[in-house]
Coordinates of C-alpha atoms in Angstrom, one line a residue:
M1 CA 14.0 -35.7 33.6
T2 CA 14.8 -33.7 36.7
V3 CA 11.7 -32.2 38.4
E4 CA 12.1 -28.8 40.1
T5 CA 11.2 -29.0 43.7
K6 CA 8.2 -26.8 44.4
H7 CA 6.0 -25.8 47.3
V8 CA 2.6 -27.4 47.0
V9 CA -0.6 -26.7 49.1
I10 CA -3.2 -29.4 49.1
T11 CA -6.6 -29.1 50.7
G12 CA -8.7 -32.2 51.7
A13 CA -5.4 -33.9 52.3
T14 CA -6.4 -36.3 55.1
S15 CA -8.3 -38.8 53.0
G16 CA -9.1 -40.0 49.5
I17 CA -7.5 -38.3 46.5
G18 CA -6.0 -35.6 48.7
E19 CA -4.1 -38.0 50.8
A20 CA -2.8 -39.8 47.7
L21 CA -1.7 -36.5 46.3
V22 CA 0.2 -35.6 49.4
K23 CA 2.0 -39.0 49.2
R24 CA 2.8 -38.5 45.5
Y25 CA 3.9 -34.9 45.7
S26 CA 6.0 -35.4 48.9
L27 CA 8.3 -37.7 46.9
S28 CA 9.8 -34.7 45.2
H29 CA 8.2 -31.5 46.5
N30 CA 7.6 -29.6 49.7
V31 CA 4.0 -30.2 50.6
I32 CA 1.7 -28.4 53.0
A33 CA -1.1 -30.9 53.8
C34 CA -4.4 -29.2 54.8
G35 CA -7.3 -30.9 56.5
R36 CA -9.3 -31.5 59.7
N37 CA -8.2 -35.0 60.7
E38 CA -5.7 -34.4 63.5
S39 CA -4.4 -37.9 63.6
K40 CA -3.7 -38.1 59.9
L41 CA -2.1 -34.6 60.0
A42 CA 0.1 -35.8 62.9
S43 CA 1.1 -38.9 60.8
F44 CA 2.1 -36.6 58.0
A45 CA 4.1 -34.5 60.4
T46 CA 6.1 -37.5 61.5
Q47 CA 7.1 -37.9 57.9
G48 CA 8.5 -34.4 57.7
I49 CA 5.4 -33.1 55.8
E50 CA 4.2 -29.6 56.9
T51 CA 0.5 -29.5 57.9
L52 CA -2.2 -27.0 58.5
K53 CA -5.5 -27.9 60.3
F54 CA -8.5 -25.9 59.3
D55 CA -12.1 -26.3 58.1
I56 CA -12.6 -24.9 54.6
T57 CA -16.2 -24.1 55.4
S58 CA -15.0 -21.5 57.9
K59 CA -13.9 -18.3 56.2
Q60 CA -12.0 -17.2 59.3
Q61 CA -10.1 -20.5 59.5
V62 CA -9.2 -20.4 55.8
F63 CA -7.8 -16.9 56.0
D64 CA -5.9 -17.6 59.3
A65 CA -4.3 -20.6 57.5
A66 CA -3.4 -18.6 54.4
N67 CA -1.7 -16.0 56.5
S68 CA 0.9 -18.6 57.5
I69 CA 1.7 -19.4 53.9
D70 CA 3.8 -17.4 51.4
N71 CA 5.2 -17.9 48.0
V72 CA 3.8 -21.3 46.9
D73 CA 4.1 -22.7 43.5
I74 CA 1.0 -24.9 43.3
V75 CA -2.3 -24.8 45.2
I76 CA -4.6 -27.8 44.8
L77 CA -8.2 -27.2 46.0
N78 CA -9.4 -30.7 46.5
A79 CA -11.6 -30.7 49.6
G80 CA -15.3 -31.4 49.2
V81 CA -18.2 -33.5 50.3
C82 CA -20.8 -35.7 48.6
E83 CA -24.4 -36.2 49.8
Y84 CA -27.4 -37.2 47.8
I85 CA -31.1 -36.2 47.8
D86 CA -32.9 -39.5 47.8
D87 CA -36.4 -38.2 47.1
A88 CA -36.9 -35.2 44.9
N89 CA -40.5 -34.8 46.1
Q90 CA -39.1 -34.3 49.6
F91 CA -36.4 -31.9 48.7
D92 CA -33.8 -31.5 51.5
S93 CA -32.8 -27.9 51.4
A94 CA -30.6 -28.2 54.4
L95 CA -28.5 -30.9 52.7
F96 CA -28.5 -28.8 49.5
E97 CA -27.2 -25.8 51.4
R98 CA -24.6 -27.9 53.2
V99 CA -23.1 -29.4 50.0
I100 CA -23.2 -26.1 48.0
H101 CA -21.4 -24.4 50.9
A102 CA -18.7 -27.1 51.3
N103 CA -18.0 -27.6 47.6
L104 CA -18.6 -24.1 46.1
I105 CA -18.7 -21.3 48.6
S106 CA -15.7 -22.7 50.5
T107 CA -13.8 -22.7 47.3
G108 CA -14.5 -19.0 47.0
Y109 CA -13.0 -18.5 50.5
C110 CA -9.9 -20.5 49.3
L111 CA -9.5 -18.5 46.1
E112 CA -9.6 -15.2 47.9
A113 CA -7.2 -16.3 50.6
F114 CA -4.7 -18.4 48.5
I115 CA -4.4 -16.8 45.1
P116 CA -2.3 -13.9 46.5
M117 CA 0.1 -16.6 47.9
I118 CA 0.8 -18.2 44.5
K119 CA 4.0 -17.1 42.8
K120 CA 3.9 -15.5 39.3
G121 CA 3.8 -18.4 36.8
G122 CA 2.5 -20.7 39.5
Q123 CA -0.5 -23.1 39.3
L124 CA -4.0 -23.3 40.7
V125 CA -5.7 -26.7 40.5
I126 CA -9.4 -27.1 41.2
V127 CA -10.9 -30.6 41.6
S128 CA -14.4 -30.8 40.3
S129 CA -16.2 -34.0 39.1
S130 CA -17.4 -35.6 35.9
A131 CA -20.8 -35.5 37.6
S132 CA -20.9 -32.0 36.2
F133 CA -21.2 -33.2 32.6
L134 CA -24.7 -34.6 32.9
P135 CA -27.7 -34.6 35.2
L136 CA -27.5 -37.7 37.3
P137 CA -30.1 -39.2 39.7
R138 CA -30.0 -38.0 43.3
A139 CA -27.2 -35.5 42.5
Q140 CA -29.2 -32.3 42.7
A141 CA -26.8 -30.9 45.4
Y142 CA -23.6 -32.6 44.5
G143 CA -23.9 -32.2 40.7
A144 CA -25.0 -28.6 40.9
S145 CA -22.1 -27.8 43.2
K146 CA -19.6 -29.4 40.9
A147 CA -21.2 -27.9 37.7
A148 CA -20.9 -24.5 39.3
L149 CA -17.3 -25.3 40.4
S150 CA -16.3 -26.2 36.8
Y151 CA -17.8 -23.0 35.5
L152 CA -16.1 -21.0 38.1
T153 CA -12.8 -22.6 37.2
R154 CA -13.2 -22.0 33.5
V155 CA -13.8 -18.3 34.3
M156 CA -10.6 -18.2 36.4
Q157 CA -8.8 -19.7 33.4
V158 CA -9.9 -16.8 31.3
E159 CA -9.2 -14.1 33.9
L160 CA -6.0 -15.1 35.7
Q161 CA -3.0 -13.9 33.7
D162 CA 0.0 -14.9 35.7
I163 CA -1.3 -18.2 37.2
H164 CA -2.0 -21.3 35.2
V165 CA -5.4 -22.9 36.2
T166 CA -6.1 -26.6 35.8
L167 CA -9.6 -28.1 36.1
V168 CA -9.9 -31.7 37.2
H169 CA -12.8 -33.9 36.3
P170 CA -12.4 -37.3 37.9
G171 CA -14.8 -40.2 37.3
F172 CA -15.5 -42.7 40.1
V173 CA -12.5 -42.9 42.5
E174 CA -12.3 -45.4 45.3
T175 CA -12.5 -43.1 48.4
P176 CA -14.2 -43.0 51.8
L177 CA -16.9 -40.9 50.1
T178 CA -17.6 -43.4 47.2
D179 CA -17.4 -46.3 49.7
K180 CA -20.9 -45.1 50.8
N181 CA -22.4 -45.4 47.3
D182 CA -25.1 -48.0 46.9
F183 CA -25.0 -48.1 43.0
P184 CA -22.7 -49.4 40.3
M185 CA -19.6 -47.2 39.7
P186 CA -18.3 -47.9 36.2
C187 CA -14.5 -47.7 35.5
L188 CA -13.7 -47.2 39.2
V189 CA -10.0 -46.2 39.8
S190 CA -7.9 -46.2 42.9
C191 CA -6.8 -43.0 44.7
E192 CA -3.2 -43.8 43.7
Q193 CA -4.2 -44.0 40.0
A194 CA -6.1 -40.7 40.3
S195 CA -3.2 -38.9 42.0
E196 CA -0.8 -40.1 39.4
R197 CA -3.0 -38.7 36.6
I198 CA -3.5 -35.4 38.4
Y199 CA 0.2 -35.2 39.1
N200 CA 1.2 -35.8 35.5
G201 CA -1.5 -33.4 34.2
V202 CA -0.4 -30.6 36.5
L203 CA 3.2 -31.2 35.6
N204 CA 2.3 -30.8 31.9
R205 CA 0.2 -27.7 32.8
C206 CA -2.9 -29.2 31.2
D207 CA -6.1 -27.0 31.1
E208 CA -8.3 -30.0 31.9
I209 CA -7.6 -33.4 33.4
H210 CA -10.3 -36.0 33.1
F211 CA -10.2 -39.7 33.8
P212 CA -10.7 -42.6 33.2
K213 CA -11.2 -41.5 29.7
R214 CA -13.2 -44.5 28.7
F215 CA -15.8 -43.2 31.1
T216 CA -15.4 -39.4 31.0
L217 CA -15.5 -39.4 27.2
F218 CA -18.7 -41.3 27.2
L219 CA -20.3 -38.6 29.5
K220 CA -18.8 -35.8 27.4
L221 CA -20.3 -37.4 24.2
F222 CA -23.8 -37.6 25.7
S223 CA -23.5 -34.0 27.0
L224 CA -23.3 -32.9 23.4
L225 CA -26.4 -34.8 22.3
P226 CA -30.1 -33.7 22.8
F227 CA -31.2 -34.1 26.4
K228 CA -34.0 -36.5 25.3
L229 CA -31.4 -39.1 24.5
W230 CA -29.9 -39.0 27.9
S231 CA -33.0 -38.6 30.0
P232 CA -34.3 -42.2 29.6
I233 CA -30.8 -43.6 30.4
A234 CA -30.7 -41.5 33.6
K235 CA -34.1 -42.7 34.7
R236 CA -33.0 -46.3 34.2
I237 CA -30.0 -45.6 36.4
K238 CA -32.2 -44.4 39.2
R239 CA -34.3 -47.6 39.1

């Protein structure tokens, strides 16, 4: 099947899932790779990939970047951070604010700036996390930001009439962020596997992409059950 060449904007493009998505999409599409890592962006540029350097947490930088873009087919909002609160009794509000700002508020900046650039019939893809399905130990900031991001995306699916919106719920993916995790990560997949599943899901204009299903379906099942069935499992995970 011949795939129509499209113009694709990808944030968080200089590492992890974003970098893998740039490599996957650049095989058949025109990609604008967005990120902060100058050396990685320079490497993309040598491959003929267009780049934009900006920090998504800066509203001004986001809007300045968007002003240089016009008529894109797909925008993939992938950039984000992951930090954990180790002791709930010593709640770290600065960490909480930092994560909420990077994962949620910054997405709002991108939505305001980039939606007008998407062609009619184009696509908006927002990468959340399967951590949004259930309360997980130490994830007060990360989980809350991703749960809010999923809700935000669902509302955009209801509201946007001329743009198809896809919500992505990855499980554990082997990235520089997860490399820091000091706990078991069931059903871990590579960035290349993640990018292939996202690519195919976006190609088929799926409303939701979640993977690996043997893990995400388990979480979805428990999210439907009474919380008292999940709570003791979550407490054992923390120990």
